[in-house]
Short mmCIF file of C-alpha atoms and ligand atoms in Angstrom, two decimals:
data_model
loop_
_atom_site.label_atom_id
_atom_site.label_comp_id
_atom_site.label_asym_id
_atom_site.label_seq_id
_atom_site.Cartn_x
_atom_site.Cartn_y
_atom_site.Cartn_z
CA UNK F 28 -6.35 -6.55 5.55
CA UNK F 29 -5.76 -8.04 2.31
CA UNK F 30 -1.81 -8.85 1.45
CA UNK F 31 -0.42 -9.90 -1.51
CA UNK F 32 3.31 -10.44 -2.93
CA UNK F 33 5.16 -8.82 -5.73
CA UNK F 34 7.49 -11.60 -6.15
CA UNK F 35 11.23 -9.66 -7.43
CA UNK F 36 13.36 -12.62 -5.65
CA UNK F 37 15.61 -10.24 -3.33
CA UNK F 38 13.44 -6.75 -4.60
CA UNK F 39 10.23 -8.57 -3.53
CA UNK F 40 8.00 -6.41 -1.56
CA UNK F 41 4.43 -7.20 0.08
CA UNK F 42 1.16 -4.92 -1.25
CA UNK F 43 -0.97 -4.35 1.67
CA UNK F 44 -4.56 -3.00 1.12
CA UNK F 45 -6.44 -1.88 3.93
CA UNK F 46 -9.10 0.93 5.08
CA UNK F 47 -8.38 3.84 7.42
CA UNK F 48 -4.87 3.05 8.51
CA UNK F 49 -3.43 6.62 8.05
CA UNK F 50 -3.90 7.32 11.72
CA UNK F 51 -1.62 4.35 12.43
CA UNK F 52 0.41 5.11 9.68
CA UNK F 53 3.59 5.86 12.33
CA UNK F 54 3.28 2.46 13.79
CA UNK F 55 2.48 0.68 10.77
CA UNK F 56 6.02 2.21 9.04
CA UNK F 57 8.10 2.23 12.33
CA UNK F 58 8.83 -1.62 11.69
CA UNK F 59 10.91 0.15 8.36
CA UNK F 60 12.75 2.48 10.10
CA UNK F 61 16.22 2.25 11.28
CA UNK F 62 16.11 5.55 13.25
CA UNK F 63 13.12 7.48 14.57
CA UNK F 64 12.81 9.91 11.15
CA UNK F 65 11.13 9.58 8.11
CA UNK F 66 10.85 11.59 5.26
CA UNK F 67 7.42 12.28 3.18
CA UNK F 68 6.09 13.98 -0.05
CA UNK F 69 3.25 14.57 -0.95
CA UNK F 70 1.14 16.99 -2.68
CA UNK F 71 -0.63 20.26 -1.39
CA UNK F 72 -4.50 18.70 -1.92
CA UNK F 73 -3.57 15.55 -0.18
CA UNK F 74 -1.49 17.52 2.45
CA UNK F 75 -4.39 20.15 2.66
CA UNK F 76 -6.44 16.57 3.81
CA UNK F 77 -4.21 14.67 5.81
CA UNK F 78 -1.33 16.78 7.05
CA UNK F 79 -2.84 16.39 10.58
CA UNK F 80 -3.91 13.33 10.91
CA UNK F 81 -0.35 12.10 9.64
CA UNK F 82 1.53 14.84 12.04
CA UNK F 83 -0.56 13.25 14.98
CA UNK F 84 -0.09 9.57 13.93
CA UNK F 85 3.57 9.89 13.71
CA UNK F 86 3.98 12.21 17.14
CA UNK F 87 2.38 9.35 19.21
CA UNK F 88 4.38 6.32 17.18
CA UNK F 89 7.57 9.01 18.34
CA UNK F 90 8.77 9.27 14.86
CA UNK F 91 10.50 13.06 13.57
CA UNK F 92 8.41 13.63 10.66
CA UNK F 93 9.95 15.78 7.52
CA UNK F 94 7.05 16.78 5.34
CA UNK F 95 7.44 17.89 2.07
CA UNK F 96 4.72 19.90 -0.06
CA UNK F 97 4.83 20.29 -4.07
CA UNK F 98 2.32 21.85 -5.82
CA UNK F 99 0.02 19.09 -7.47
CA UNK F 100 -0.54 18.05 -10.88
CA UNK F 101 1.31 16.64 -13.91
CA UNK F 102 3.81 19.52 -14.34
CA UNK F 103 5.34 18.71 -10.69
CA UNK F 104 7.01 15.30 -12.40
CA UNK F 105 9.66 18.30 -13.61
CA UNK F 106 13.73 18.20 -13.35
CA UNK F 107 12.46 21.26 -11.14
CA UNK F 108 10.46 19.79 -8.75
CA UNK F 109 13.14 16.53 -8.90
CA UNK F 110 15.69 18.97 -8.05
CA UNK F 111 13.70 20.42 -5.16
CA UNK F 112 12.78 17.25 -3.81
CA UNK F 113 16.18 15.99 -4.04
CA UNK F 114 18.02 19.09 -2.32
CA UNK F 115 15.11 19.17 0.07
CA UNK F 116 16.17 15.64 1.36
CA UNK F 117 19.77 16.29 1.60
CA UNK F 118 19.50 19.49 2.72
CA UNK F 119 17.25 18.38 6.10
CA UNK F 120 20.16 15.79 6.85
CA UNK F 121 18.98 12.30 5.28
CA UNK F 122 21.13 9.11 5.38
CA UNK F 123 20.90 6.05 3.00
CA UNK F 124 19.56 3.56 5.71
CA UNK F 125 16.51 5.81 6.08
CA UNK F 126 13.58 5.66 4.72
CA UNK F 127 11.40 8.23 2.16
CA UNK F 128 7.01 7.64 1.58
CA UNK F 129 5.72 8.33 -1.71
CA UNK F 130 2.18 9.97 0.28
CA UNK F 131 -0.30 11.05 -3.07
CA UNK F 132 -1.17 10.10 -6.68
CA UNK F 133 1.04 8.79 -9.45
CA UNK F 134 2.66 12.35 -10.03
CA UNK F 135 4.03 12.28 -6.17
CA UNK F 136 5.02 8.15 -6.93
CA UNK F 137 6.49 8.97 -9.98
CA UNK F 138 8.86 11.73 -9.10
CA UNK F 139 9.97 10.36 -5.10
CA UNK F 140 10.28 7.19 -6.72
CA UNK F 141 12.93 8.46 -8.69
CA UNK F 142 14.42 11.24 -6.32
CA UNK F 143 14.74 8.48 -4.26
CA UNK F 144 16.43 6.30 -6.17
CA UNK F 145 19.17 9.26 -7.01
CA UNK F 146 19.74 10.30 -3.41
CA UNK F 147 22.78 9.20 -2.01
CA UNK F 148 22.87 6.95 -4.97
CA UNK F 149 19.38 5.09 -3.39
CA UNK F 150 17.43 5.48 -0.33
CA UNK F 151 14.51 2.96 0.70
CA UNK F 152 11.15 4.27 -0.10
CA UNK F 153 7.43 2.98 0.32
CA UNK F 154 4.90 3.89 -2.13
CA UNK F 155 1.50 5.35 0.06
CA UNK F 156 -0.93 5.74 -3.19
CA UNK F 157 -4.24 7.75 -2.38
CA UNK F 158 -5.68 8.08 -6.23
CA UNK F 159 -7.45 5.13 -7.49
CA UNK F 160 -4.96 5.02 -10.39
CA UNK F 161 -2.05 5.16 -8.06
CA UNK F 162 -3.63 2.25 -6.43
CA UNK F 163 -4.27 0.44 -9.02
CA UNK F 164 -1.36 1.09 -11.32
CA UNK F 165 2.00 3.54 -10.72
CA UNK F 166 2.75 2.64 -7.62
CA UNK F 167 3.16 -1.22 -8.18
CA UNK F 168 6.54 -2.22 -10.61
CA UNK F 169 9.03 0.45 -9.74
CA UNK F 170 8.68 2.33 -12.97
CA UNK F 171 9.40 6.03 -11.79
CA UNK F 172 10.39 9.14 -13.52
CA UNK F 173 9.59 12.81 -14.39
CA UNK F 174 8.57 14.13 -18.08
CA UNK F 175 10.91 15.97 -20.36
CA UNK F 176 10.40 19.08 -22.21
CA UNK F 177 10.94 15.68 -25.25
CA UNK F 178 7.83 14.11 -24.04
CA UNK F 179 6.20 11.88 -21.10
CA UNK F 180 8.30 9.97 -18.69
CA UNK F 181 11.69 9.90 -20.75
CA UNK F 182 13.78 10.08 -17.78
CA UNK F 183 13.35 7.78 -15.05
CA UNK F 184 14.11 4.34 -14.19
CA UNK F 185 13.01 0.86 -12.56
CA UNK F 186 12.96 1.72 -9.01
CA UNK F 187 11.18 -0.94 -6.86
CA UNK F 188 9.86 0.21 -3.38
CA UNK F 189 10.13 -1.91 -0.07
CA UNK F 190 6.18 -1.82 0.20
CA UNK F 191 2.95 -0.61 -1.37
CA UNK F 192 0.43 0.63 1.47
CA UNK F 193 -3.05 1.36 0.13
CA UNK F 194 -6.06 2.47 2.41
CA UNK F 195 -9.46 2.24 0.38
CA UNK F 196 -10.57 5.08 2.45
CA UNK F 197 -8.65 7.85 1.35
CA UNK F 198 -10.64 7.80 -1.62
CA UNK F 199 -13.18 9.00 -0.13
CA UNK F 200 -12.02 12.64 -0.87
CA UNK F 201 -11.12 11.54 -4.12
CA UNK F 202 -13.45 13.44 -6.79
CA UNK F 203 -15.62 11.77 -8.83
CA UNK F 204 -13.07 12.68 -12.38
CA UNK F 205 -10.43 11.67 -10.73
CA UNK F 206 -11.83 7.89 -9.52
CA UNK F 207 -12.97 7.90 -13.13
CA UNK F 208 -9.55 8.19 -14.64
CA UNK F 209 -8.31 5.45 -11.91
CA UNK F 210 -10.85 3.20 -13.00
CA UNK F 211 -9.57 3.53 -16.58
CA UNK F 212 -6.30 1.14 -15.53
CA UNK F 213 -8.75 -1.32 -13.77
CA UNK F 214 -10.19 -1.99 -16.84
CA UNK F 215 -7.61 -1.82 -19.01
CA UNK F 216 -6.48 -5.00 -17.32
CA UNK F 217 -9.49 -6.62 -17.97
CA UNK F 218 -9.29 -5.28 -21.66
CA UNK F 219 -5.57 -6.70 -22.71
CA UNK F 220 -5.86 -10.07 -20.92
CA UNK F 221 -8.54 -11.35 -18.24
CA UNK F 222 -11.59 -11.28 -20.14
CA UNK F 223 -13.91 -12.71 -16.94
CA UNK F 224 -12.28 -9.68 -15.02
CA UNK F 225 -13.69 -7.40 -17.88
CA UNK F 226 -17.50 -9.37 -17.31
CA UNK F 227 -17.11 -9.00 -13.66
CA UNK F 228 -16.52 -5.03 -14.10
CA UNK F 229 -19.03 -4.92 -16.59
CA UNK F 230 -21.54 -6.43 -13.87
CA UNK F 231 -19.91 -4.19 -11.59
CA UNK F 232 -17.91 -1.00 -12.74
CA UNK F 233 -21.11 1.23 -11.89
CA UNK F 234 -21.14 0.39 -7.99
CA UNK F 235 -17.68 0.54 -8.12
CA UNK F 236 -17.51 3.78 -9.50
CA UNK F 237 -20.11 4.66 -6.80
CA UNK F 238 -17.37 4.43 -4.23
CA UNK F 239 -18.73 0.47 -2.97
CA UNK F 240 -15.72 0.09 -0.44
CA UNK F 241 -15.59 -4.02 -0.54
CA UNK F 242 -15.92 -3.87 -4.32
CA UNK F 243 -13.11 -1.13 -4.97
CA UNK F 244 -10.69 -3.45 -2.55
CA UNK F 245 -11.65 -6.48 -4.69
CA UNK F 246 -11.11 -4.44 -8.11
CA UNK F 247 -7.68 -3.05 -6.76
CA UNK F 248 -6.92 -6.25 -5.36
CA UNK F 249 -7.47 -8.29 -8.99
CA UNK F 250 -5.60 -5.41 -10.67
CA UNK F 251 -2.41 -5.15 -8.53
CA UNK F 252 -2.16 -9.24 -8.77
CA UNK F 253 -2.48 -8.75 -12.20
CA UNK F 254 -0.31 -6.08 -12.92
CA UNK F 255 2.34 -8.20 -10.31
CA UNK F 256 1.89 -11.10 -11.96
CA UNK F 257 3.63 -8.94 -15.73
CA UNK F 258 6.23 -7.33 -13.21
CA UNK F 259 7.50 -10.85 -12.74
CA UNK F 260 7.59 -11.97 -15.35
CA UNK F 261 9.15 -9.04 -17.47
CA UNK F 262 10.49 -6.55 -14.53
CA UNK F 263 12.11 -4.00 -17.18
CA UNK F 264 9.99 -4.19 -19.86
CA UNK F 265 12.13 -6.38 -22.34
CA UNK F 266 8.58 -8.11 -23.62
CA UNK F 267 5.37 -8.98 -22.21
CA UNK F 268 4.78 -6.08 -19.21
CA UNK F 269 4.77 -3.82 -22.67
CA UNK F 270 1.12 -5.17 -23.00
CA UNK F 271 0.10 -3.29 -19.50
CA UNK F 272 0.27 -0.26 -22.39
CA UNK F 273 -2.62 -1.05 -23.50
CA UNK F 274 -4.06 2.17 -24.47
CA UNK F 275 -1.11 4.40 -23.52
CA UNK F 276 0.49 5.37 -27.31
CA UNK F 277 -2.63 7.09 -27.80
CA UNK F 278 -3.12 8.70 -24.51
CA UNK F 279 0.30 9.89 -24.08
CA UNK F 280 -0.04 11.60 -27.37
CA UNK F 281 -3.47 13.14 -26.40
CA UNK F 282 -2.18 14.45 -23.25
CA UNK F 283 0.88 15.86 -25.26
CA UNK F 284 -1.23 17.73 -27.38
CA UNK F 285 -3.51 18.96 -24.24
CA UNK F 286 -0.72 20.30 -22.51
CA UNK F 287 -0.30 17.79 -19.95
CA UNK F 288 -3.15 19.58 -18.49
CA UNK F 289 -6.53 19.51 -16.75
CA UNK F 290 -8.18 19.36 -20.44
CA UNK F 291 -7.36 15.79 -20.26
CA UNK F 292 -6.09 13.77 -17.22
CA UNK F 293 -3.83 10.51 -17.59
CA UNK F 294 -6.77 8.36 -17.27
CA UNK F 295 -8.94 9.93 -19.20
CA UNK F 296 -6.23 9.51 -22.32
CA UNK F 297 -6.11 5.99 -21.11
CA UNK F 298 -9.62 5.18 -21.99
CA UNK F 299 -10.02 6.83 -25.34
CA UNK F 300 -6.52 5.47 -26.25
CA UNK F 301 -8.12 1.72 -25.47
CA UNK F 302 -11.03 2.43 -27.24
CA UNK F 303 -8.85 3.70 -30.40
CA UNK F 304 -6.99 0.80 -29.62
CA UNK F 305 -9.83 -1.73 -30.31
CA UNK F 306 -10.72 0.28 -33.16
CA UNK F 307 -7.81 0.10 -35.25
CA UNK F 308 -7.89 -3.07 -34.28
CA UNK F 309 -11.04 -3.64 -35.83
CA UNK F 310 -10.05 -1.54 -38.89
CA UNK F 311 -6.91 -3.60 -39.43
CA UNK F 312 -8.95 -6.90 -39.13
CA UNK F 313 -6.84 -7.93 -35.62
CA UNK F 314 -10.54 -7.88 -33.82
CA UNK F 315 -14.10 -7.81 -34.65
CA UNK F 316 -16.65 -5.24 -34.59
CA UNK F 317 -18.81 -6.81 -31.70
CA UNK F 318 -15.87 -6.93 -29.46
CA UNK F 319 -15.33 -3.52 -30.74
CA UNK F 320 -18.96 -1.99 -29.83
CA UNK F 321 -18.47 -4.13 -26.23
CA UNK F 322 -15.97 -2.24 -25.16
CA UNK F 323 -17.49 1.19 -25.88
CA UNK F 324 -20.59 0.29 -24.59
CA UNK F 325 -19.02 -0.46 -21.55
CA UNK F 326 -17.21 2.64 -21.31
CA UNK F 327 -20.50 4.65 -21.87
CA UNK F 328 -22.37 2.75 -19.14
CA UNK F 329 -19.75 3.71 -16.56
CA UNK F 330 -19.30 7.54 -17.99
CA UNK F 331 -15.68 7.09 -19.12
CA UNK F 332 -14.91 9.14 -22.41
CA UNK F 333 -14.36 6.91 -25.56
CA UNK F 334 -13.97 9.54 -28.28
CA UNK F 335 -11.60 12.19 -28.93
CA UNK F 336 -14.61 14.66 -29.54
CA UNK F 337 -15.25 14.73 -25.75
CA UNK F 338 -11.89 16.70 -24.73
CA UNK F 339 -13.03 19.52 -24.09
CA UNK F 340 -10.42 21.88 -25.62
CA UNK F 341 -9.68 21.88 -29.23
CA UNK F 342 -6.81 19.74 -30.82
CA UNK F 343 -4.35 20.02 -33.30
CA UNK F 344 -4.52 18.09 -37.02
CA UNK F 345 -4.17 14.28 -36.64
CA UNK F 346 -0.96 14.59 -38.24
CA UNK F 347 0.21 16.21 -35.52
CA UNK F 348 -1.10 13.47 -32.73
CA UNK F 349 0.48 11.00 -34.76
CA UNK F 350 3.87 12.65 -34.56
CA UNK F 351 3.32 12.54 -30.90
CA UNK F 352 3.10 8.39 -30.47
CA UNK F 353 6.30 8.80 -32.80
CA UNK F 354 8.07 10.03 -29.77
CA UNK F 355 6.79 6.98 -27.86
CA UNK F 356 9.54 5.02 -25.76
CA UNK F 357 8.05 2.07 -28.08
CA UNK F 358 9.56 3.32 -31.01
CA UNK F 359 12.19 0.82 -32.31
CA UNK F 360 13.63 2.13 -35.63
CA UNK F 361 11.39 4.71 -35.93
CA UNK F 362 8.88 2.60 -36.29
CA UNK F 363 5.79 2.47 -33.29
CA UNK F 364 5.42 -0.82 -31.52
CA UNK F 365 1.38 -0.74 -30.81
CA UNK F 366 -0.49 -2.86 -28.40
CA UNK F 367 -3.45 -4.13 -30.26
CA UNK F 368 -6.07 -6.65 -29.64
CA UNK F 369 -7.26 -9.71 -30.93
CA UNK F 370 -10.27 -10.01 -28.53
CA UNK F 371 -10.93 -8.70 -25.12
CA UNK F 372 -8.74 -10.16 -22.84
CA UNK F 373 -6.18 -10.69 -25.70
CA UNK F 374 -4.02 -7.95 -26.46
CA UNK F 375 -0.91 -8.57 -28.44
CA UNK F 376 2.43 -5.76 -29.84
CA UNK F 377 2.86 -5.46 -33.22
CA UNK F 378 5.04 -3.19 -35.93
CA UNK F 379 2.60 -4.05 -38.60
CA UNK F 380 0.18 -1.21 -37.79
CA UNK F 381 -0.56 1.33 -40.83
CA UNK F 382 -0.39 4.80 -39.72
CA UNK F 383 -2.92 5.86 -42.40
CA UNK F 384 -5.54 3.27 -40.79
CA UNK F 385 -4.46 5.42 -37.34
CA UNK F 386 -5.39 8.57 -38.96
CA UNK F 387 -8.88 7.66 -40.78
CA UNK F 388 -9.40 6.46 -36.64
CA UNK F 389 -8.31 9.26 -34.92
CA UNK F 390 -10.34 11.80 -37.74
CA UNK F 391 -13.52 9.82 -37.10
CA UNK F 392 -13.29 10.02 -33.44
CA UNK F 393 -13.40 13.69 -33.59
P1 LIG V 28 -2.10 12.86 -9.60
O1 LIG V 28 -1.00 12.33 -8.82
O2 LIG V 28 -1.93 14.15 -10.30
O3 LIG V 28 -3.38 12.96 -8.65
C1 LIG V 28 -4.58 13.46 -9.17
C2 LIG V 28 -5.17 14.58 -8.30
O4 LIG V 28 -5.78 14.00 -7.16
C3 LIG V 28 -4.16 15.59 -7.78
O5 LIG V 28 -4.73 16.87 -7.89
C4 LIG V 28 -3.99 15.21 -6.33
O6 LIG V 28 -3.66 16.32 -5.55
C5 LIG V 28 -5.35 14.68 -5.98
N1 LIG V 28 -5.40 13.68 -4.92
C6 LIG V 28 -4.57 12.63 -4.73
N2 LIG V 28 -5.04 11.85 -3.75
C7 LIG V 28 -6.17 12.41 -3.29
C8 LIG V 28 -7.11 12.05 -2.30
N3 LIG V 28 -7.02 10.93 -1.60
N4 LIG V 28 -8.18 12.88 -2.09
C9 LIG V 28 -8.32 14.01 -2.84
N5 LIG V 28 -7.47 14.38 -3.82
C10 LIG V 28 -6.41 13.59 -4.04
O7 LIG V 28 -2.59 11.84 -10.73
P2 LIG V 28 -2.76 10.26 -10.80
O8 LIG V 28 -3.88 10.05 -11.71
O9 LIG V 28 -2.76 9.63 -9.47
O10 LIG V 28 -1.40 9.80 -11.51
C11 LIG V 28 -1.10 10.17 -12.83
C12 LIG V 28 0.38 9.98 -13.06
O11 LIG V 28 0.72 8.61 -12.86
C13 LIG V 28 0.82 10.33 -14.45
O12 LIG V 28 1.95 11.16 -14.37
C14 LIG V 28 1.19 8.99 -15.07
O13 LIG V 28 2.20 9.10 -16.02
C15 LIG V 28 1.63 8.22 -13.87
N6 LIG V 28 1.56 6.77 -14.03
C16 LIG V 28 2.67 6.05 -13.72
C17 LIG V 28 2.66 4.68 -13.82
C18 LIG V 28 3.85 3.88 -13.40
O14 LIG V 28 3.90 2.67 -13.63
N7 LIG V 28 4.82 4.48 -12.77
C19 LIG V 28 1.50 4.03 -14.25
C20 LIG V 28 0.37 4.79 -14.55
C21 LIG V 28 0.42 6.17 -14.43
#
């Protein structure tokens, strides 16, 4: 098993990554439990996959087991499905020593993380992330939250869990898309400040995208140390951790304008919003063209979409996208705070970022 620390002085919590521990899972989490129940959510995909392999694990570790099933996808991180989850907990008779697993992707880390946090004013709660992306990404620094009807992740707050628990296997059922759009937040670690990590995953990004077990564990490894190492540093976002948006203005807005739908999935935003990213960049004279052409050609090699032309459904003018990453939460003033780059491996924010450059971009990616 590899172990390492998010280091929060009395919020620190251990990331453990290991392979096929779901079937110990009740043993494994009994050490957290200060009476034999526990309370899980989890998604009806994941559920459909593990349901009985978790029922079994926690019958023999003689733990109660309260299972809860939401429907999957981005639409479930509603004040609907937060106000289910929440009256679900209370309702089956939870107490504030226990404890409550985040069991699925980001959308299941997102919202417990948060219903969680509001339940009896804060109930312990260990993220179990079985998406690459969750892995990787949402469910390491204790941002959690559900979307508004006002756009992405507007209400939420910093909520850290007692542990992270990843097993590498359960992506094995993972589809091929959806490791994709994981593998998006791998590299765009690599992209705003570790430029060997970015070599290594250009050496390697195509066997790890081919499901290579000991080189996924070393790619989630490097990213959760890396995405730790902000989290200290900058827990709530007052500066630097705003760089690990690398990317996100532009996706957020791209999956506003899809619907929040299967047209485009968080990811997938995530790696055209880098590439735009590098391209104003280059069109505002931050970066150069090589570092530029780099980047996409490493995105082609893997099969990761770089342009807006390859959603499949049909947008709405520019003008409207760019009123989208107006509604960013990294609007100060009115004015959008971007994360650009100087160089891979060297992203930087900045106010000084002409919207009309943004627009000749985003009408040539089309
Ligand atoms: P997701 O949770 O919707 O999961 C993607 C799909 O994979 C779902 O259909 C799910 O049912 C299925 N699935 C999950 N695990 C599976 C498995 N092991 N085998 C088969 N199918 C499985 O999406 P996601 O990409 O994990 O997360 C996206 C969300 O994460 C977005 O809402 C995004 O805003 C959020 N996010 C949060 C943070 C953060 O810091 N909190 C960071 C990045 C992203």
């Amino acid at each position: 098993m590899e172990s390492l620390t998010v280091d929060l002085s009395s919020r620190s919590y251990k990331i453990n990554i290991s392979s096929g521990i779901i079937l110990s899972l009740g043993a494994e989490l009994k050490t957290y439990l200060k009476r034999d129940r526990i309370w899980i959510v989890s998604d009806v995909n994941i559920l459909h996959l593990y349901q009985t392999d978790l029922e079994k694990s926690f019958l023999k570790a003689g733990i109660e087991l309260n299972l809860l099933e939401l429907p999957s996808g981005e639409k479930t991180k509603s004040f609907h499905f937060f106000e289910k989850t929440v009256n679900w907990f209370l309702e089956t008779g939870i107490e504030r020593n226990d404890l409550i697993v985040a069991f699925g992707g980001g959308v299941i880390g997102d919202l417990v993380g948060f219903a969680a946090a509001t339940t009896l004013r804060g109930v312990e709660f260990i993220q179990i992330p079985t998406t690459l992306l969750a892995q990787v990404d949402s469910s390491v620094g204790g941002k959690t939250g559900i979307n508004s009807q006002f756009g992405k992740n507007l209400i939420g707050n910093f909520n850290q869990p007692k542990a992270v628990i990843i097993d590498v296997s359960t992506l094995r059922t993972l589809c091929d898309r959806q490791l994709k759009s994981g593998y998006s937040e791998i590299l765009k670690y690599g992209l705003l400040g570790d430029i060997k990590f970015f070599n290594w995953l250009d050496f390697n990004g195509t066997d790890i995208l081919s499901r290579d077990e000991a080189l996924l564990t070393k790619a989630i490894k490097k990213s959760c140390l890396i995405k730790a190492e902000f989290v200290k540093q900058d827990e709530r976002e007052q500066g630097k951790r705003a760089l690990l948006n690398l990317g996100h203005t532009f996706g957020h807005a791209l999956e506003a304008v899809t619907g929040y739908s299967e047209q485009l999935l968080h990811g997938e935003g995530v790696s055209i919003g880098c590439m735009l990213a590098f391209e104003v960049s280059a069109a505002m004279g931050f970066t150069s063209l090589e570092a530029t052409k780099r980047v996409k050609s490493h995105l082609r090699k893997v099969g990761l979409k770089s342009e807006l032309r390859e959603i499949s459904s049909s947008l709405p003018p520019t003008e409207k996208i760019i009123q989208e990453m107006l509604k960013d939460k990294k609007v100060n003033n009115g004015v959008v705070n971007f994360i650009m780059v100087k160089d891979i491996g060297e992203a930087f924010v900045t106010d000084e970022v002409d919207l009309s450059v943004v627009s000749n971009v985003l009408d040539a990616s089309r």
